[in-house]
Coordinates of C-alpha atoms in Angstrom, one line a residue:
X1 CA 16.5 -78.6 -44.7
X2 CA 14.6 -77.8 -41.5
X3 CA 12.5 -80.9 -41.3
X4 CA 10.1 -80.1 -38.3
X5 CA 9.1 -76.8 -39.8
X6 CA 8.9 -78.0 -43.4
X7 CA 6.9 -81.0 -42.4
X8 CA 4.3 -78.8 -40.7
X9 CA 3.8 -76.6 -43.6
X10 CA 3.7 -79.5 -46.1
X11 CA 1.2 -81.4 -43.9
X12 CA -1.1 -78.4 -44.0
X13 CA -0.9 -78.1 -47.7
X14 CA -1.6 -81.8 -48.2
X15 CA -4.2 -82.3 -45.4
X16 CA -7.0 -83.1 -47.9
X17 CA -5.4 -86.3 -48.9
X18 CA -6.8 -89.5 -47.3
X19 CA -4.5 -92.4 -47.3
X20 CA -6.5 -95.6 -47.6
X21 CA -6.0 -98.9 -45.8
X22 CA -3.9 -101.6 -47.4
X23 CA -4.7 -105.3 -48.0
X24 CA -2.1 -107.9 -48.6
X25 CA -2.1 -109.8 -51.9
X26 CA -0.1 -112.8 -53.1
X27 CA 0.7 -113.9 -56.5
X28 CA -0.2 -117.5 -57.4
X29 CA 1.8 -118.1 -60.6
X30 CA 2.9 -121.5 -61.6
X31 CA 6.5 -120.8 -61.9
X32 CA 9.4 -123.3 -62.6
X33 CA 12.0 -123.4 -59.7
X34 CA 15.3 -125.3 -59.3
X35 CA 15.8 -126.4 -55.7
X36 CA 18.9 -128.6 -56.2
X37 CA 21.2 -125.8 -57.4
X38 CA 24.5 -127.5 -57.1
X39 CA 23.2 -130.6 -59.1
X40 CA 21.8 -128.4 -61.8
X41 CA 25.0 -126.6 -62.3
X42 CA 27.0 -129.9 -62.4
X43 CA 24.6 -131.4 -64.8
X44 CA 24.6 -128.6 -67.4
X45 CA 28.4 -128.4 -67.3
X46 CA 28.7 -132.2 -67.8
X47 CA 26.5 -131.9 -70.9
X48 CA 28.5 -129.0 -72.3
X49 CA 31.3 -130.2 -74.7
X50 CA 33.3 -127.0 -74.2
X51 CA 33.7 -127.6 -70.6
X52 CA 35.7 -130.8 -71.3
X53 CA 38.3 -128.6 -72.9
X54 CA 39.6 -127.5 -69.5
X55 CA 43.0 -129.1 -68.7
X56 CA 45.2 -129.4 -65.5
X57 CA 47.1 -126.2 -64.7
X58 CA 45.0 -123.9 -66.8
X59 CA 43.7 -120.6 -65.4
X60 CA 40.0 -120.0 -65.8
X61 CA 38.4 -116.6 -65.2
X62 CA 34.9 -116.7 -63.9
X63 CA 32.9 -113.5 -63.8
X64 CA 30.8 -112.1 -61.0
X65 CA 28.5 -109.1 -61.6
X66 CA 26.9 -106.3 -59.5
X67 CA 23.3 -107.6 -59.2
X68 CA 21.6 -109.7 -56.6
X69 CA 21.1 -113.0 -58.4
X70 CA 19.3 -116.0 -57.0
X71 CA 21.8 -118.5 -55.5
X72 CA 24.7 -116.7 -57.1
X73 CA 27.2 -117.6 -54.4
X74 CA 26.2 -121.3 -54.6
X75 CA 26.5 -121.2 -58.4
X76 CA 29.9 -119.6 -58.5
X77 CA 31.1 -122.0 -55.7
X78 CA 30.0 -125.0 -57.6
X79 CA 31.4 -123.8 -61.0
X80 CA 34.7 -123.1 -59.4
X81 CA 34.7 -126.6 -57.7
X82 CA 34.0 -128.3 -61.0
X83 CA 36.8 -126.4 -62.6
X84 CA 39.2 -127.5 -59.8
X85 CA 38.2 -131.2 -60.3
X86 CA 39.8 -130.9 -63.8
X87 CA 43.1 -129.8 -62.2
X88 CA 42.6 -126.2 -63.3
X89 CA 42.8 -123.0 -61.3
X90 CA 39.7 -120.9 -61.3
X91 CA 39.5 -117.2 -60.2
X92 CA 36.8 -114.7 -59.9
X93 CA 36.8 -111.4 -61.9
X94 CA 34.4 -108.6 -61.0
X95 CA 32.5 -107.9 -64.3
X96 CA 30.5 -104.7 -63.6
X97 CA 31.6 -102.0 -65.9
X98 CA 31.9 -98.8 -63.8
X99 CA 30.0 -99.9 -60.7
X100 CA 31.7 -99.8 -57.4
X101 CA 32.8 -96.2 -58.2
X102 CA 34.9 -97.5 -61.2
X103 CA 37.4 -98.7 -58.5
X104 CA 39.0 -102.1 -58.2
X105 CA 38.6 -102.2 -54.4
X106 CA 35.1 -100.8 -54.7
X107 CA 34.1 -103.6 -57.1
X108 CA 35.6 -106.3 -54.7
X109 CA 33.6 -104.7 -51.9
X110 CA 30.4 -104.8 -53.9
X111 CA 30.9 -108.5 -54.5
X112 CA 31.3 -109.0 -50.7
X113 CA 27.8 -107.5 -50.2
X114 CA 26.4 -110.5 -52.2
X115 CA 28.4 -112.9 -50.1
X116 CA 31.0 -113.4 -52.9
X117 CA 34.4 -113.4 -51.1
X118 CA 37.5 -115.5 -51.5
X119 CA 36.6 -117.7 -48.5
X120 CA 32.9 -118.1 -49.5
X121 CA 33.5 -119.2 -53.1
X122 CA 36.9 -120.6 -52.4
X123 CA 38.6 -118.8 -55.3
X124 CA 40.8 -115.9 -55.6
X125 CA 39.3 -112.5 -56.5
X126 CA 41.3 -110.7 -59.1
X127 CA 40.0 -107.1 -59.4
X128 CA 41.4 -104.5 -61.6
X129 CA 40.1 -101.7 -63.8
X130 CA 43.0 -102.2 -66.4
X131 CA 41.8 -103.4 -69.8
X132 CA 43.3 -104.7 -73.0
X133 CA 42.3 -103.5 -76.4
X134 CA 40.9 -106.4 -78.4
X135 CA 40.1 -104.8 -81.7
X136 CA 37.4 -102.6 -83.3
X137 CA 33.8 -103.2 -84.6
X138 CA 33.1 -102.6 -88.3
X139 CA 32.2 -99.0 -87.5
X140 CA 35.5 -98.5 -85.7
X141 CA 34.5 -98.6 -82.1
X142 CA 37.2 -99.9 -79.9
X143 CA 36.5 -103.0 -77.9
X144 CA 38.2 -103.5 -74.5
X145 CA 38.3 -106.5 -72.0
X146 CA 39.5 -106.9 -68.4
X147 CA 43.2 -107.5 -68.4
X148 CA 43.1 -110.2 -65.7
X149 CA 40.5 -112.1 -67.7
X150 CA 42.6 -111.9 -70.8
X151 CA 45.6 -113.6 -69.0
X152 CA 43.5 -116.6 -68.4
X153 CA 43.4 -119.8 -70.6
X154 CA 39.6 -119.6 -70.5
X155 CA 36.9 -117.1 -69.6
X156 CA 33.5 -118.2 -68.3
X157 CA 30.9 -115.4 -68.1
X158 CA 28.2 -116.0 -65.6
X159 CA 25.0 -113.9 -65.9
X160 CA 21.4 -113.6 -65.4
X161 CA 19.5 -113.3 -68.7
X162 CA 16.6 -110.9 -68.6
X163 CA 15.0 -107.8 -70.2
X164 CA 17.1 -104.7 -69.9
X165 CA 15.8 -101.6 -68.3
X166 CA 16.4 -99.1 -71.0
X167 CA 16.7 -100.8 -74.4
X168 CA 15.4 -103.7 -76.4
X169 CA 17.2 -106.0 -78.7
X170 CA 18.1 -109.6 -79.6
X171 CA 20.2 -109.6 -76.4
X172 CA 19.7 -107.3 -73.4
X173 CA 20.9 -108.2 -69.9
X174 CA 22.8 -111.5 -69.9
X175 CA 26.0 -113.2 -71.1
X176 CA 26.8 -110.9 -73.9
X177 CA 26.3 -107.8 -71.6
X178 CA 28.6 -109.4 -69.1
X179 CA 31.3 -109.8 -71.7
X180 CA 30.9 -106.3 -73.3
X181 CA 29.9 -104.0 -70.4
X182 CA 30.8 -106.0 -67.4
X183 CA 34.3 -107.1 -68.5
X184 CA 34.8 -104.0 -70.5
X185 CA 35.1 -102.2 -67.3
X186 CA 34.6 -98.4 -67.3
X187 CA 36.5 -97.9 -70.5
X188 CA 34.8 -100.5 -72.5
X189 CA 31.3 -99.8 -71.1
X190 CA 31.7 -96.1 -71.8
X191 CA 32.6 -96.7 -75.5
X192 CA 29.6 -99.1 -76.0
X193 CA 27.3 -96.6 -74.4
X194 CA 28.7 -93.7 -76.4
X195 CA 25.6 -93.4 -78.7
X196 CA 23.2 -93.8 -75.8
X197 CA 20.8 -96.5 -74.9
X198 CA 18.9 -96.4 -78.2
X199 CA 22.0 -98.0 -80.0
X200 CA 22.7 -100.6 -77.4
X201 CA 20.5 -103.3 -78.9
X202 CA 22.6 -103.1 -82.1
X203 CA 26.0 -102.4 -80.4
X204 CA 26.1 -105.3 -77.9
X205 CA 26.2 -108.0 -80.6
X206 CA 28.8 -106.1 -82.6
X207 CA 31.1 -105.8 -79.6
X208 CA 30.4 -109.3 -78.6
X209 CA 31.6 -110.7 -82.0
X210 CA 34.9 -109.0 -81.5
X211 CA 35.3 -110.4 -78.0
X212 CA 34.3 -114.0 -79.0
X213 CA 36.7 -113.8 -81.8
X214 CA 39.7 -112.4 -79.9
X215 CA 39.4 -113.5 -76.2
X216 CA 39.4 -117.1 -74.9
X217 CA 35.8 -117.3 -74.0
X218 CA 35.0 -120.9 -73.4
X219 CA 31.4 -120.9 -72.6
X220 CA 28.8 -119.0 -70.7
X221 CA 26.7 -120.0 -67.7
X222 CA 23.2 -118.4 -68.3
X223 CA 20.8 -117.9 -65.4
X224 CA 17.1 -117.4 -65.7
X225 CA 15.0 -116.3 -62.7
X226 CA 11.3 -116.9 -62.0
X227 CA 8.8 -114.1 -61.1
X228 CA 9.5 -114.7 -57.4
X229 CA 13.3 -114.1 -57.8
X230 CA 14.0 -117.9 -57.6
X231 CA 16.1 -120.0 -59.9
X232 CA 14.2 -121.2 -63.0
X233 CA 17.1 -122.3 -65.2
X234 CA 20.9 -122.5 -65.4
X235 CA 22.4 -123.5 -68.6
X236 CA 26.0 -123.9 -69.9
X237 CA 26.2 -122.4 -73.6
X238 CA 29.3 -122.9 -75.7
X239 CA 31.0 -119.7 -76.7
X240 CA 30.2 -120.0 -80.4
X241 CA 26.4 -120.6 -79.5
X242 CA 26.0 -117.6 -77.1
X243 CA 24.8 -115.2 -79.8
X244 CA 22.3 -117.8 -81.0
X245 CA 21.1 -119.2 -77.8
X246 CA 20.9 -116.1 -75.6
X247 CA 18.0 -114.5 -77.6
X248 CA 16.0 -117.8 -77.0
X249 CA 16.7 -117.7 -73.2
X250 CA 15.8 -114.0 -73.1
X251 CA 12.4 -114.8 -74.7
X252 CA 11.9 -117.4 -72.0
X253 CA 13.0 -115.0 -69.3
X254 CA 10.5 -112.5 -70.4
X255 CA 7.7 -115.0 -70.3
X256 CA 8.4 -115.5 -66.6
X257 CA 8.8 -111.7 -65.8
X258 CA 6.6 -110.5 -62.9
X259 CA 4.1 -107.8 -63.7
X260 CA 1.8 -105.6 -61.7
X261 CA -1.7 -106.9 -62.6
X262 CA -3.6 -103.5 -62.4
X263 CA -3.8 -100.8 -65.1
X264 CA -3.9 -97.9 -64.5
X265 CA -2.9 -97.0 -60.9
X266 CA -2.5 -93.7 -59.2
X267 CA 0.6 -94.4 -57.2
X268 CA 3.3 -97.2 -57.2
X269 CA 5.2 -97.3 -54.0
X270 CA 8.6 -99.1 -54.0
X271 CA 9.7 -99.9 -50.5
X272 CA 13.4 -100.1 -51.7
X273 CA 15.3 -99.6 -54.8
X274 CA 19.0 -100.3 -55.6
X275 CA 21.6 -101.3 -58.0
X276 CA 21.6 -104.8 -56.6
X277 CA 17.9 -105.1 -57.6
X278 CA 18.1 -103.6 -61.0
X279 CA 20.5 -101.4 -63.1
X280 CA 17.9 -98.8 -62.9
X281 CA 17.3 -99.2 -59.2
X282 CA 13.7 -100.4 -59.9
X283 CA 13.2 -102.3 -63.1
X284 CA 11.1 -100.3 -65.6
X285 CA 9.8 -103.6 -67.0
X286 CA 7.9 -103.9 -63.7
X287 CA 7.2 -100.2 -62.9
X288 CA 6.3 -99.3 -66.5
X289 CA 8.4 -96.2 -66.6
X290 CA 11.6 -95.6 -68.2
X291 CA 13.5 -92.3 -69.0
X292 CA 14.5 -93.8 -72.3
X293 CA 11.5 -96.1 -73.2
X294 CA 8.8 -94.0 -71.9
X295 CA 5.6 -95.2 -70.0
X296 CA 3.6 -98.4 -70.3
X297 CA 1.5 -100.7 -68.0
X298 CA 0.8 -100.4 -65.1
X299 CA 0.7 -96.7 -66.1
X300 CA 1.3 -95.5 -62.6
X301 CA 0.8 -91.7 -62.6
X302 CA 3.2 -91.3 -59.7
X303 CA 6.1 -93.4 -58.4
X304 CA 7.5 -93.1 -54.9
X305 CA 10.6 -94.7 -53.4
X306 CA 11.1 -95.0 -49.7
X307 CA 14.5 -96.4 -49.3
X308 CA 17.8 -97.4 -50.9
X309 CA 19.2 -100.9 -50.3
X310 CA 22.3 -101.1 -48.2
X311 CA 24.0 -103.2 -50.9
X312 CA 23.7 -100.3 -53.4
X313 CA 26.4 -98.5 -51.2
X314 CA 24.7 -95.2 -51.9
X315 CA 24.3 -95.7 -55.7
X316 CA 20.8 -94.5 -56.5
X317 CA 21.1 -94.3 -60.2
X318 CA 17.7 -94.7 -61.8
X319 CA 16.0 -92.6 -59.3
X320 CA 15.0 -90.1 -62.0
X321 CA 12.2 -92.5 -62.9
X322 CA 10.5 -91.7 -59.6
X323 CA 8.5 -88.6 -58.7
X324 CA 9.3 -88.5 -55.1
X325 CA 11.6 -90.0 -52.5
X326 CA 12.0 -89.8 -48.7
X327 CA 14.7 -87.8 -46.9
X328 CA 15.9 -91.3 -45.5
X329 CA 16.8 -92.3 -49.0
X330 CA 18.5 -89.0 -49.8
X331 CA 20.6 -89.4 -46.7
X332 CA 21.8 -92.7 -47.9
X333 CA 22.9 -91.5 -51.3
X334 CA 26.4 -91.2 -52.6
X335 CA 26.4 -89.0 -55.7
X336 CA 29.9 -90.0 -56.8
X337 CA 29.0 -93.5 -58.0
X338 CA 25.7 -92.1 -59.3
X339 CA 27.6 -89.6 -61.5
X340 CA 30.1 -92.3 -62.6
X341 CA 27.2 -94.4 -63.7
X342 CA 25.7 -91.4 -65.6
X343 CA 28.9 -90.6 -67.2
X344 CA 29.5 -94.3 -68.4
X345 CA 26.0 -94.6 -69.7
X346 CA 25.7 -91.2 -71.1
X347 CA 22.4 -90.8 -69.2
X348 CA 21.6 -87.7 -67.2
X349 CA 17.8 -88.4 -66.8
X350 CA 18.0 -91.4 -64.7
X351 CA 20.3 -89.7 -62.2
X352 CA 18.1 -86.7 -61.5
X353 CA 16.9 -86.3 -57.9
X354 CA 13.1 -86.4 -57.5
X355 CA 11.1 -84.4 -55.0
X356 CA 12.3 -85.1 -51.4
X357 CA 9.8 -85.4 -48.6
X358 CA 10.5 -85.6 -44.9
X359 CA 8.9 -89.0 -44.3
X360 CA 6.8 -91.8 -45.9
X361 CA 3.5 -90.3 -45.0
X362 CA 4.2 -87.0 -46.7
X363 CA 5.7 -88.7 -49.7
X364 CA 2.5 -90.6 -50.2
X365 CA 0.3 -87.5 -49.7
X366 CA 2.5 -85.4 -52.1
X367 CA 2.2 -88.0 -54.8
X368 CA -1.6 -88.4 -54.5
X369 CA -2.3 -84.8 -54.2
X370 CA -0.3 -84.0 -57.4
X371 CA -2.1 -86.6 -59.5
X372 CA -4.1 -84.9 -62.3
X373 CA -5.4 -87.9 -64.3
X374 CA -8.1 -88.3 -61.7
X375 CA -8.7 -87.1 -58.1
X376 CA -6.7 -89.5 -56.1
X377 CA -7.1 -87.7 -52.7
X378 CA -9.9 -90.0 -51.4
X379 CA -10.0 -93.4 -53.2
X380 CA -6.4 -93.8 -54.4
X381 CA -5.5 -96.9 -56.4
X382 CA -2.1 -97.8 -54.8
X383 CA 0.2 -100.7 -55.3
X384 CA 3.0 -101.1 -52.7
X385 CA 5.8 -103.5 -53.5
X386 CA 9.0 -104.4 -51.7
X387 CA 11.2 -104.1 -54.7
X388 CA 10.9 -104.9 -58.4
X389 CA 12.8 -108.2 -58.1
X390 CA 10.0 -110.0 -56.1
X391 CA 6.3 -109.6 -56.6
X392 CA 5.4 -112.8 -54.8
X393 CA 3.5 -110.7 -52.3
X394 CA 2.6 -107.0 -52.1
X395 CA 0.0 -104.6 -50.8
X396 CA -2.9 -102.9 -52.5
X397 CA -5.1 -100.1 -51.4
X398 CA -8.8 -101.0 -50.6
X399 CA -10.1 -99.2 -53.6
X400 CA -8.3 -102.0 -55.7
X401 CA -9.8 -104.9 -53.6
X402 CA -12.8 -105.7 -55.7
X403 CA -10.8 -105.6 -58.9
X404 CA -8.1 -107.7 -57.4
X405 CA -10.5 -110.5 -56.5
X406 CA -11.3 -110.9 -60.1
X407 CA -7.7 -111.5 -61.2
X408 CA -7.1 -115.2 -61.2
X409 CA -3.2 -114.9 -60.5
X410 CA -3.9 -113.1 -57.2
X411 CA -4.9 -114.4 -53.8
X412 CA -6.2 -111.5 -51.7
X413 CA -5.6 -111.9 -48.0
X414 CA -8.7 -110.0 -46.5
X415 CA -7.5 -111.1 -43.0
X416 CA -4.4 -108.9 -43.4
X417 CA -5.5 -105.3 -43.6
X418 CA -3.3 -102.4 -42.2
X419 CA -3.3 -98.8 -42.0
X420 CA -0.6 -97.4 -44.2
X421 CA 2.0 -97.0 -41.4
X422 CA 1.7 -100.6 -40.4
X423 CA 2.4 -101.9 -44.0
X424 CA 5.9 -103.2 -43.7
X425 CA 8.0 -105.7 -45.6

């Protein structure tokens, strides 16, 4: 792609677009937040009867996933420390399905990006893609689990409980998904996804029942985050209670979920997307757009992504939900893990590459010019967020200013106005 020549031609075609100035906005939700993380983990473990079943010399497998979770290193370290106090031997098992390129070393490297390494959590990391066949669901689907985890005396899945990006059900992202998809590795995840995302809400509990019946799952450590990506709750749930308690925690998590308080908008700009932020790169529960579930609030006619997080290691799966991306993002992409993700999930829409523009300015102009719901070339309604995990502050275009000041959850910073190229996170 000849960027200089192409940029000149595109700039001429899109010259009629006026990019408005932006104003900073801050959310003022009243959100629960745990500050004393280690104490919270210790407290919930002490209250959990199952945790008292750990005996000296036993091996305890603790899961670590492929998402950026608030205080995850501290949570894992504290859990491992409490297990050691009982004389047992904890170790970490990557529980991330096919992420990391469906490769054992790749999954260990992915954990390292989140600060999870043997020296930081003071536990051995045992990474393998080998699985053990545990049994079958009632409809004859095979259920697999990580071989290293199955060698342990106890398994403790640790996971953030939240709304999934592409399906709804009694359980979505959380402890059950960590067991079925995470510890299922590529093989188990692929089987569970065989009928596509529409069946996942039904399949996850089916698979989980087989795992809970045949694997030494002791308890799950559930994490709920607030709208600012902070820690709102951490709770130890006994294995036999996971399928009962997780739906309640999911409901609580959804009540805290961040949302864009404007509807409709012309353009949603996502500064960065990535697998560490969301399984879909950018959470459809925030953007309002899913290849599977369709469109909903904030009903952005166009969505643009400017960059890919470094922690994604090139995995841009989910980019198919956007209309345009920058050349910078394209250059960071590694299509191998993207296609592995698509194969495992049986999803080809989310891995499609959107229109690629030379830079941020032309990406904005392209999106606004191609809006057909209304003329967005002069007074565009734009929301610009850093990523979908944190909406504590973001930028809005001046045409949204008057509306924003009527939203009680928003504090508009009139003193912070910038031209579009000065709007950085």
